[in-house]
PDB file of C-alpha atoms in Angstrom:
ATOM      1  CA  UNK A 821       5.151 -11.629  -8.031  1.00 39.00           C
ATOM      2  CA  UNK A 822       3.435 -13.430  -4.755  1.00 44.00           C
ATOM      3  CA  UNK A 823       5.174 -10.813  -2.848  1.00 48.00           C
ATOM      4  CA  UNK A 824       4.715  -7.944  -4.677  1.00 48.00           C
ATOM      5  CA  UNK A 825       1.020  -8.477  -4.655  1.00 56.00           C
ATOM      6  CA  UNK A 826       0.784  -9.950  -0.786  1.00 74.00           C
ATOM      7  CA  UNK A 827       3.187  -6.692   0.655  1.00 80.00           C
ATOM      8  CA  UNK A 828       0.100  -5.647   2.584  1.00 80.00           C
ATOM      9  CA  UNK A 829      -1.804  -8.410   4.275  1.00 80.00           C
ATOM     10  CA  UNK A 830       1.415 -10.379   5.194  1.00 86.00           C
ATOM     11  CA  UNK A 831       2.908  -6.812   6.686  1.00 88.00           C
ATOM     12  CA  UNK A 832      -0.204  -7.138   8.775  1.00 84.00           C
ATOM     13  CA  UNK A 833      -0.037 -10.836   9.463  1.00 86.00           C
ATOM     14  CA  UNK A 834       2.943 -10.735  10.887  1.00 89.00           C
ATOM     15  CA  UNK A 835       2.619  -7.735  12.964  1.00 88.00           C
ATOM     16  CA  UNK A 836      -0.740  -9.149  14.593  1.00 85.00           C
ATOM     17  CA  UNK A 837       0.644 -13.348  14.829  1.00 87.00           C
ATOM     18  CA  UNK A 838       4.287 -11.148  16.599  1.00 86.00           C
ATOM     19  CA  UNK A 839       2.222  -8.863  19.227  1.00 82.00           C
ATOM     20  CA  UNK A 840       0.023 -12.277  20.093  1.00 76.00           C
ATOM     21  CA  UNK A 841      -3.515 -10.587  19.306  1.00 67.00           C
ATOM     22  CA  UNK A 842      -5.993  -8.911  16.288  1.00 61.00           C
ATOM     23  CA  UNK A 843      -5.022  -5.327  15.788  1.00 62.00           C
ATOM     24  CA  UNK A 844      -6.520  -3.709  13.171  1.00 67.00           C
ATOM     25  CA  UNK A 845      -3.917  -1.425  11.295  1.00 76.00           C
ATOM     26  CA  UNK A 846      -4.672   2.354  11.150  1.00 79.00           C
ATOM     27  CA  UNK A 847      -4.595   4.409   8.557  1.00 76.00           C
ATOM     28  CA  UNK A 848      -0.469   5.614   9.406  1.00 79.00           C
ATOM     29  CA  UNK A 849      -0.216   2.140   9.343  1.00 84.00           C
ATOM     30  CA  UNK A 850      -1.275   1.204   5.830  1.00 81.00           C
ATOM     31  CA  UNK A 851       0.590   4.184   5.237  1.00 80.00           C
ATOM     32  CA  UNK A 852       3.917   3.111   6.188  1.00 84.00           C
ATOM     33  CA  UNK A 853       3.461  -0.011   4.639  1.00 86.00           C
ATOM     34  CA  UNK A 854       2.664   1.727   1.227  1.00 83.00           C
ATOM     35  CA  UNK A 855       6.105   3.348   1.863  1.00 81.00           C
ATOM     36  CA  UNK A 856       8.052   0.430   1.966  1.00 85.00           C
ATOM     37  CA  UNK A 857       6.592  -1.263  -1.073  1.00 81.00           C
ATOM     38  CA  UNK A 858       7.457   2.104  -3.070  1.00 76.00           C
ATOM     39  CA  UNK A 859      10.754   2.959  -1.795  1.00 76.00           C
ATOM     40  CA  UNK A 860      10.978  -1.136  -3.029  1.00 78.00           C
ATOM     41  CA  UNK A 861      11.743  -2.866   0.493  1.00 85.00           C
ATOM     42  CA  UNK A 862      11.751  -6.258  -0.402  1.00 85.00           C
ATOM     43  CA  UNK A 863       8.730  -8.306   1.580  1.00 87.00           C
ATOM     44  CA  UNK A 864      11.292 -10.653   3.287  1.00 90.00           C
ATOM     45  CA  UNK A 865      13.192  -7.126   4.684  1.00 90.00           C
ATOM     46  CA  UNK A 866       9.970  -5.818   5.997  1.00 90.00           C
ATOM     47  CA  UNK A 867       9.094  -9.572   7.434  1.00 92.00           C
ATOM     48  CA  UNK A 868      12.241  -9.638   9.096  1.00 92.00           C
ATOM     49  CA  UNK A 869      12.652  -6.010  10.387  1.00 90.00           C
ATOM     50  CA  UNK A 870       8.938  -6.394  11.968  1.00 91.00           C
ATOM     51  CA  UNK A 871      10.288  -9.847  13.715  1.00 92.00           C
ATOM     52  CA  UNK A 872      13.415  -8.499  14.676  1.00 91.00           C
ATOM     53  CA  UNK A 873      11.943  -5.313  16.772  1.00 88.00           C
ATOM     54  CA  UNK A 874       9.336  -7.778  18.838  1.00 89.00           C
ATOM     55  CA  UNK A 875      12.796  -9.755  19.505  1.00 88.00           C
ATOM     56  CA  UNK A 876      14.159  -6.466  20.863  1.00 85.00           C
ATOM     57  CA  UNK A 877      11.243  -5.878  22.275  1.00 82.00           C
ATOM     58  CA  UNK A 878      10.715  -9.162  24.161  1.00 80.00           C
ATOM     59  CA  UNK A 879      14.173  -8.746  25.494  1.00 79.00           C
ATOM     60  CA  UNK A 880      13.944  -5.533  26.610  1.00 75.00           C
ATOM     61  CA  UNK A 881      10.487  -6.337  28.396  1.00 70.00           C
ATOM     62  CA  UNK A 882      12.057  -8.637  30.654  1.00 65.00           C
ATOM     63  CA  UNK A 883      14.487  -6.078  32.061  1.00 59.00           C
ATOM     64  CA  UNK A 884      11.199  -4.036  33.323  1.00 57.00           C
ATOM     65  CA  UNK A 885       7.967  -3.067  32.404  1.00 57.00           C
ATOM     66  CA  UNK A 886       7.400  -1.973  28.473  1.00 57.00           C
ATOM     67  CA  UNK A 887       4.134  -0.778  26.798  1.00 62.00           C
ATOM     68  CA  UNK A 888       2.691  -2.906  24.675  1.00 68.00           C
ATOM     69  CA  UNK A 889       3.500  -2.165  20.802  1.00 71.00           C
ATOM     70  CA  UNK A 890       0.165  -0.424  19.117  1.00 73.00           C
ATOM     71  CA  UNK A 891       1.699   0.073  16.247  1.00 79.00           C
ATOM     72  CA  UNK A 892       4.168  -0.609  13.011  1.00 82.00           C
ATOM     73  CA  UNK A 893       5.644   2.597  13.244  1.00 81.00           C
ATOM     74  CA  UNK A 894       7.588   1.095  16.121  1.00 82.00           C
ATOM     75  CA  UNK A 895       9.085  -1.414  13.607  1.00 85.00           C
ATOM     76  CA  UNK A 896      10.022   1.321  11.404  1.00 85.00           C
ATOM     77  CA  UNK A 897      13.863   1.401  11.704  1.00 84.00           C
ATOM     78  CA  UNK A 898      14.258  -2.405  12.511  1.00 88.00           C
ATOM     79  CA  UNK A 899      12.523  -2.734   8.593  1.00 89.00           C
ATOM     80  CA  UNK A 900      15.384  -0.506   7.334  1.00 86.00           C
ATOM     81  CA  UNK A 901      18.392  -1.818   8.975  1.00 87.00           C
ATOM     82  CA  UNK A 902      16.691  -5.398   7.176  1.00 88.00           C
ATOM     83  CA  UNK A 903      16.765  -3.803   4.207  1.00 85.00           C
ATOM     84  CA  UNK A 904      19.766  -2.898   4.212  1.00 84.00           C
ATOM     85  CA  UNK A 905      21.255  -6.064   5.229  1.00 85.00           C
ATOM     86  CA  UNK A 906      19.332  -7.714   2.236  1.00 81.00           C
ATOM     87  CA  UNK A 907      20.970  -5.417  -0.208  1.00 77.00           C
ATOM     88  CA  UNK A 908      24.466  -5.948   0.791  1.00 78.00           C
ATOM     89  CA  UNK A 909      23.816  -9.943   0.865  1.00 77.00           C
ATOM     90  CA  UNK A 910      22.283  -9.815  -2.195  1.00 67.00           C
ATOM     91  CA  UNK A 911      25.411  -6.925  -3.669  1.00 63.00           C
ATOM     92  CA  UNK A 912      25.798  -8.130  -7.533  1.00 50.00           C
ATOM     93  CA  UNK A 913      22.401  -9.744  -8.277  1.00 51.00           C
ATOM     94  CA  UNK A 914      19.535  -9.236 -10.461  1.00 44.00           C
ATOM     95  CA  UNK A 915      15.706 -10.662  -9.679  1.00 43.00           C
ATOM     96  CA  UNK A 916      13.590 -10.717 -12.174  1.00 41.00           C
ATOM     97  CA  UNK A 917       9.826 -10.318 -12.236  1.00 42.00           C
ATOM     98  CA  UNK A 918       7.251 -12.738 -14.066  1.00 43.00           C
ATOM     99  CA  UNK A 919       3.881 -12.396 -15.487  1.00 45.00           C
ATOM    100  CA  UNK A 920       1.599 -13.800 -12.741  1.00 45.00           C
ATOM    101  CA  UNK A 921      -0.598 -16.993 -13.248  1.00 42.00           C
ATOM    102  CA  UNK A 922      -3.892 -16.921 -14.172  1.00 43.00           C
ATOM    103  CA  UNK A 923      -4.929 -18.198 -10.619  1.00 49.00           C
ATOM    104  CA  UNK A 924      -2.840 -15.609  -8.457  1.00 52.00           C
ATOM    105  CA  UNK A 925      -6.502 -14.075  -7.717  1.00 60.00           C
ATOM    106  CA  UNK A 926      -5.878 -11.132 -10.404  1.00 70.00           C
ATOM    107  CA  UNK A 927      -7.934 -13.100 -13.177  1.00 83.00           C
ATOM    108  CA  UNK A 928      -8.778 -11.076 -16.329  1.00 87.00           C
ATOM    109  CA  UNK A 929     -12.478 -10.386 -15.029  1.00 89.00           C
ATOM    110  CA  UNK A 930     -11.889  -9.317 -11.505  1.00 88.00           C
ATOM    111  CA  UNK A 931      -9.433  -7.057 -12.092  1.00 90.00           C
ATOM    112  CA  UNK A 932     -11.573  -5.425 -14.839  1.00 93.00           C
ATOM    113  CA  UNK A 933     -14.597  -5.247 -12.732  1.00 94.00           C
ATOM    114  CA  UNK A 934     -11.946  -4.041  -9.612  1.00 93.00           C
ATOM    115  CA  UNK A 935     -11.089  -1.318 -13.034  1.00 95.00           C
ATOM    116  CA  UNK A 936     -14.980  -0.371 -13.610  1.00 96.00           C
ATOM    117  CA  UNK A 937     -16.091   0.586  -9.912  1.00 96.00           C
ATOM    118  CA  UNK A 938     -13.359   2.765  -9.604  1.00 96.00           C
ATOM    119  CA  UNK A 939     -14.832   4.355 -12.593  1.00 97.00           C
ATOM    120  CA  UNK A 940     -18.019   4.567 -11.451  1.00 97.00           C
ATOM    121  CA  UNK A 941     -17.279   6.210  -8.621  1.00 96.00           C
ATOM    122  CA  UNK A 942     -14.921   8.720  -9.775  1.00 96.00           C
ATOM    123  CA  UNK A 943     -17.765   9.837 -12.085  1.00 96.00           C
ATOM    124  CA  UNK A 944     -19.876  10.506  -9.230  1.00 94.00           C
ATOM    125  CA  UNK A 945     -17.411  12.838  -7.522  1.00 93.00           C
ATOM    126  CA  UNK A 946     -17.961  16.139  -6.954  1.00 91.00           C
ATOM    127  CA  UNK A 947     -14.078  17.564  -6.731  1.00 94.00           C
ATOM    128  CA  UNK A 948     -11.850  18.095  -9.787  1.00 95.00           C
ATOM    129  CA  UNK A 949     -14.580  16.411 -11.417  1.00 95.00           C
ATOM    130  CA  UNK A 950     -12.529  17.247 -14.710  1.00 95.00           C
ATOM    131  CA  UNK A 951      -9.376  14.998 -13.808  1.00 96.00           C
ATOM    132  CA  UNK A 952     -11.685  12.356 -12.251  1.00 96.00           C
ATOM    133  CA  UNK A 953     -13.838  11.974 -15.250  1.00 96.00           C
ATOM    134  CA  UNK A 954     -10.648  11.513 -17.834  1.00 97.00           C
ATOM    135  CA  UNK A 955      -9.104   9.588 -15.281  1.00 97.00           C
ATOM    136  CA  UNK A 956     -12.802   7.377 -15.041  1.00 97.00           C
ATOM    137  CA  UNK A 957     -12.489   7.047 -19.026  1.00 97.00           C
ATOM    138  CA  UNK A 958      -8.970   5.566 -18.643  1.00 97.00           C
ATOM    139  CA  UNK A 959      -9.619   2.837 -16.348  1.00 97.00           C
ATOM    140  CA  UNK A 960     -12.763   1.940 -18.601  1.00 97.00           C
ATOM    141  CA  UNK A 961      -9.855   1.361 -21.500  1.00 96.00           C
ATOM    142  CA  UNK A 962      -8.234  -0.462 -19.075  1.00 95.00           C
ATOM    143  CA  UNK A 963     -10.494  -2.720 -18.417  1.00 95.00           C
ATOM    144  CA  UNK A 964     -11.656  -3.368 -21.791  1.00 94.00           C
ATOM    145  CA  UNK A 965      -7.949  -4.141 -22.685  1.00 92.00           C
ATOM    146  CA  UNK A 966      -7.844  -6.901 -19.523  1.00 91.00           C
ATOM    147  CA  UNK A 967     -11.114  -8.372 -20.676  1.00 90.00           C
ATOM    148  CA  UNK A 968      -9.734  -8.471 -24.218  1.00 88.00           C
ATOM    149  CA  UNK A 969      -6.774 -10.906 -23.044  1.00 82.00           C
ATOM    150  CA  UNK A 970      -9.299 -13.164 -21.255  1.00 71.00           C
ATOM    151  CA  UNK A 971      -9.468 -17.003 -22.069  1.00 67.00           C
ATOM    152  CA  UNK A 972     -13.357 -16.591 -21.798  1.00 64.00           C
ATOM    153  CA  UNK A 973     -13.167 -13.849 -24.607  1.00 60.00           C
ATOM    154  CA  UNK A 974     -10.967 -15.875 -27.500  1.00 54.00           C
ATOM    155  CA  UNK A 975     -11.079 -18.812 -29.311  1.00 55.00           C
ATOM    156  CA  UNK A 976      -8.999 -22.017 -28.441  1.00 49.00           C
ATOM    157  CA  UNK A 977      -6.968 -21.265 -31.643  1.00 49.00           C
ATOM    158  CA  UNK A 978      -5.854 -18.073 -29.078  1.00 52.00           C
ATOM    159  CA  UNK A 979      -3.046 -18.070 -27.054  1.00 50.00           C
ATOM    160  CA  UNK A 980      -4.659 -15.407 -24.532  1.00 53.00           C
ATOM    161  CA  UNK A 981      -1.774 -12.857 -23.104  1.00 61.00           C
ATOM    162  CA  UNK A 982      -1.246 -12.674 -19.636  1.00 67.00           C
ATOM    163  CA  UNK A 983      -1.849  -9.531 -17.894  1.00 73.00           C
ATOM    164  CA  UNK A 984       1.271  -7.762 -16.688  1.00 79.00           C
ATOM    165  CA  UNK A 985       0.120  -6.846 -13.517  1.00 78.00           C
ATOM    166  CA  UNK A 986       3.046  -4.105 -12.461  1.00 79.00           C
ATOM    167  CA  UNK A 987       2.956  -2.941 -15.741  1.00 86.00           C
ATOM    168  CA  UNK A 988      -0.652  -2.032 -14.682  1.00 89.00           C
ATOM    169  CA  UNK A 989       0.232  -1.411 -11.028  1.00 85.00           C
ATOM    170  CA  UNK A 990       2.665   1.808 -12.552  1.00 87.00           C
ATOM    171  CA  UNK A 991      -0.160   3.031 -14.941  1.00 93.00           C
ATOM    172  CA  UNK A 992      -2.938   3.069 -11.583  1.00 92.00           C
ATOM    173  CA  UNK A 993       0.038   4.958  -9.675  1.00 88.00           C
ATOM    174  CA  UNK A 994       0.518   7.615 -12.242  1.00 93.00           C
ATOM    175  CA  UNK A 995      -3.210   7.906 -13.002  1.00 95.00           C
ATOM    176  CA  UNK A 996      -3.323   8.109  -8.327  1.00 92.00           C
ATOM    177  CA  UNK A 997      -0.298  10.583  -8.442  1.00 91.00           C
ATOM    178  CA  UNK A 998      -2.330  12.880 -11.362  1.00 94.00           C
ATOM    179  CA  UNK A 999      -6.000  12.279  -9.235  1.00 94.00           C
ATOM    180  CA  UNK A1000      -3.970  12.778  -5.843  1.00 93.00           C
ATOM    181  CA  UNK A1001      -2.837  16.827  -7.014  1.00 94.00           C
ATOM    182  CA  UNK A1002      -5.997  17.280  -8.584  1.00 95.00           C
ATOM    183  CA  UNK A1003      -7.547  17.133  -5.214  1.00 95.00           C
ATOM    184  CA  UNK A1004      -5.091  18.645  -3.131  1.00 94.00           C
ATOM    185  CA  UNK A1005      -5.721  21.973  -5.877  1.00 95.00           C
ATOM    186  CA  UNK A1006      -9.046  21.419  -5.268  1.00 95.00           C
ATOM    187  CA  UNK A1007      -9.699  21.189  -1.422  1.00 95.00           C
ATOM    188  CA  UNK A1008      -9.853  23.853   1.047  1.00 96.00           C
ATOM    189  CA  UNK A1009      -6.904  25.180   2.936  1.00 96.00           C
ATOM    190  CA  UNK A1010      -8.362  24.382   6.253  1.00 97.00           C
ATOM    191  CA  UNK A1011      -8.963  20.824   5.353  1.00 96.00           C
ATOM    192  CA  UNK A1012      -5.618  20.303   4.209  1.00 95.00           C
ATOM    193  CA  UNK A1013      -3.705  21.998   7.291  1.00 96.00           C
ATOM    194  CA  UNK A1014      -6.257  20.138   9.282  1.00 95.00           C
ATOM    195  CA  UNK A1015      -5.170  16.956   7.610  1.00 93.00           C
ATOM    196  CA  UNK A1016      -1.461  17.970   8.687  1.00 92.00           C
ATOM    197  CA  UNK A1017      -2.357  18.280  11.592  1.00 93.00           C
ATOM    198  CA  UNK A1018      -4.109  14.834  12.087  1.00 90.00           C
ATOM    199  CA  UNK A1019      -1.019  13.046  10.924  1.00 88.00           C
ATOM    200  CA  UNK A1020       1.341  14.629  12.929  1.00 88.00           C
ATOM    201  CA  UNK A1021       0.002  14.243  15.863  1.00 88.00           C
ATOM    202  CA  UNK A1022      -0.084  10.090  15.043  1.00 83.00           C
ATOM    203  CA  UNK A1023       3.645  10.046  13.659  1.00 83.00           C
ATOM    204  CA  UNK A1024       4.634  12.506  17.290  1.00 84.00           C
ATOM    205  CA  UNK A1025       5.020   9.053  18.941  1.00 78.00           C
ATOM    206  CA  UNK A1026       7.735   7.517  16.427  1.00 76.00           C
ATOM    207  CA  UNK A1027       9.644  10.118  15.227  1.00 79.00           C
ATOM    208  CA  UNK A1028      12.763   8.984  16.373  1.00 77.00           C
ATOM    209  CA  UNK A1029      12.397   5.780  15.242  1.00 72.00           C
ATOM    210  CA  UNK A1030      11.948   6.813  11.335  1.00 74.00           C
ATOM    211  CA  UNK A1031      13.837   9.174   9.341  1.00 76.00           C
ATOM    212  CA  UNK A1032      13.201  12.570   8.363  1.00 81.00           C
ATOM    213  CA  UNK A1033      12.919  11.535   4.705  1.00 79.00           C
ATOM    214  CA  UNK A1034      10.457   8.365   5.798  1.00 78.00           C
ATOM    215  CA  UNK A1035       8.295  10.697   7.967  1.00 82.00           C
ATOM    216  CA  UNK A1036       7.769  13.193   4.913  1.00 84.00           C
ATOM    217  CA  UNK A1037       6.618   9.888   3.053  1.00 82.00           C
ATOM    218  CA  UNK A1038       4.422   8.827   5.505  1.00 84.00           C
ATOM    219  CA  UNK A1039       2.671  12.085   6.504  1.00 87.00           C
ATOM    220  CA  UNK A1040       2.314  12.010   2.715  1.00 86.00           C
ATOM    221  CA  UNK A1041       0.668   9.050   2.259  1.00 85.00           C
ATOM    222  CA  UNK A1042      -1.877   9.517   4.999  1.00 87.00           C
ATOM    223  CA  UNK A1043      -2.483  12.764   4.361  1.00 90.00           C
ATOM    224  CA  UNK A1044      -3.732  11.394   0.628  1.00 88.00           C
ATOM    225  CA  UNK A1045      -5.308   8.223   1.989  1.00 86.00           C
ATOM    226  CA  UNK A1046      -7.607  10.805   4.489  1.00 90.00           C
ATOM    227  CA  UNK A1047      -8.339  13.029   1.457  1.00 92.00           C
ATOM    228  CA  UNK A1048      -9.759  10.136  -0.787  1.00 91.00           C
ATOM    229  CA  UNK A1049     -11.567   9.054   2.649  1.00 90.00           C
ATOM    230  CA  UNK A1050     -13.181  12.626   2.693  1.00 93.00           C
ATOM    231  CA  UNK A1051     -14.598  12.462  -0.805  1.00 94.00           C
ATOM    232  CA  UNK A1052     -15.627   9.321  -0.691  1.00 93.00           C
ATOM    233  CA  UNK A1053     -12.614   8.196  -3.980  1.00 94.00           C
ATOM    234  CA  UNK A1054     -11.709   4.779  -3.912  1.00 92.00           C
ATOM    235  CA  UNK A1055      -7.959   3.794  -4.416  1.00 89.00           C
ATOM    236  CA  UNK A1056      -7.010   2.913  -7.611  1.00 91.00           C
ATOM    237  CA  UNK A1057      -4.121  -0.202  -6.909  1.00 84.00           C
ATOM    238  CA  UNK A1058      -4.848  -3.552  -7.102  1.00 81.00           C
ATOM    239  CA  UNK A1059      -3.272  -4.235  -3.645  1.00 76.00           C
ATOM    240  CA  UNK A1060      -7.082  -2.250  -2.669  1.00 78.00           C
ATOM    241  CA  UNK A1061      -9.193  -4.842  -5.128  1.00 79.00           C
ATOM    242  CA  UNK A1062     -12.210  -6.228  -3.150  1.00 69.00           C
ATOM    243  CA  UNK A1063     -11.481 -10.409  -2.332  1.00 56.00           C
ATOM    244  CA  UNK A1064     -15.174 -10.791  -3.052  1.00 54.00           C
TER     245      UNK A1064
END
């Protein structure tokens, strides 16, 4: 559960403590990230993949000169080939998931208040304001389910129920996937060929390091993180809950 809820920041700690200084990732970035979580790359694949291309890297630096890496993309197939290797080492076994503890920083009350601003501001949008209203009115039942398990909320003659956070995770990507084609209906032609556009010119530096199918993912998921960007949607995953 750890790693299923830390994919993204320790993606991006490793990256920035293997290329030596702070590099914020872009948007592609988070994007490619996003695809190895869902395509269910185990953390320690994508650890090891980014590690093992700055080893290839380093080596092949000392041969002659190499620019610097600016960006995961460049890690892309090392991350598969891990992957891979994980799945054949691990050919026969199960892993199964547990509910997380109360102190994993998903308590009851943040992640219903993480529930309620995404709410709020889906009611203030002004696309598909249909889908993003019902869609406003589920996370509200949401998060007066979470806050309903809460140990602040029942007596000490109550057991309170853990949350089961990927249970939730699965409802938020349905409820993203629904809210996602809503908008796409909704926006302009030009703004979606212009979005295209925009992310293939930032994947034109790595496509032959990812496959075709990857790249389609990719483009995908940028192409939806830009569109949220434009109209000012938040994202409705946990793994995007404010640490405040």
């Amino acid at each position: 559960m750890r790693n299923y809820f830390n994919y993204f920041t320790e993606s991006e700690e490793r990256f920035q403590q293997r290329r030596g200084s702070i590099l914020l990732l872009s948007t592609l970035d988070w994007a490619l990230i996003e695809t190895w979580q869902e395509a269910g790359i185990p953390l320690d694949a994508a650890l090891r993949g980014i590690d093992a291309a700055f080893e290839k890297y380093e080596q092949r630096q000392k041969s002659g000169r190499m620019r610097r890496i600016n960006g995961l993309a460049w890690c892309a197939q090392a991350v598969m080939q891990a992957a891979e290797e994980l799945r054949e080492a691990a050919a026969g076994s199960a892993t199964t998931a547990n509910a997380a503890p109360a102190d994993t920083g998903f308590e009851h009350e943040r992640v219903a208040t993480h529930l309620e601003a995404a709410a709020t501001a889906l009611l203030a949008a002004t696309v598909a304001p249909e889908v993003c209203a019902a869609t406003a009115n589920r996370l509200r039942e949401l998060a007066g389910e979470v806050r309903a398990t809460d140990p602040a909320s029942v007596g000490d003659h109550k057991r309170p129920a853990a949350i089961d956070l990927e249970s939730l995770e699965r409802t938020l990507t349905v409820f993203e996937d629904k809210l996602f084609a809503a908008l796409t209906a909704a926006a302009p032609e030009e703004l979606l060929v212009a979005l295209k556009e925009h992310a293939a010119r930032e994947l034109a530096p790595y496509r032959s390091r990812m496959g075709a199918v990857q790249l389609r993912q990719v483009e995908r998921q940028f192409v939806q993180k830009q569109l949220l960007a434009h109209y000012n949607l938040p994202r409705l995953s946990l793994f995007y809950m404010s640490q405040q």
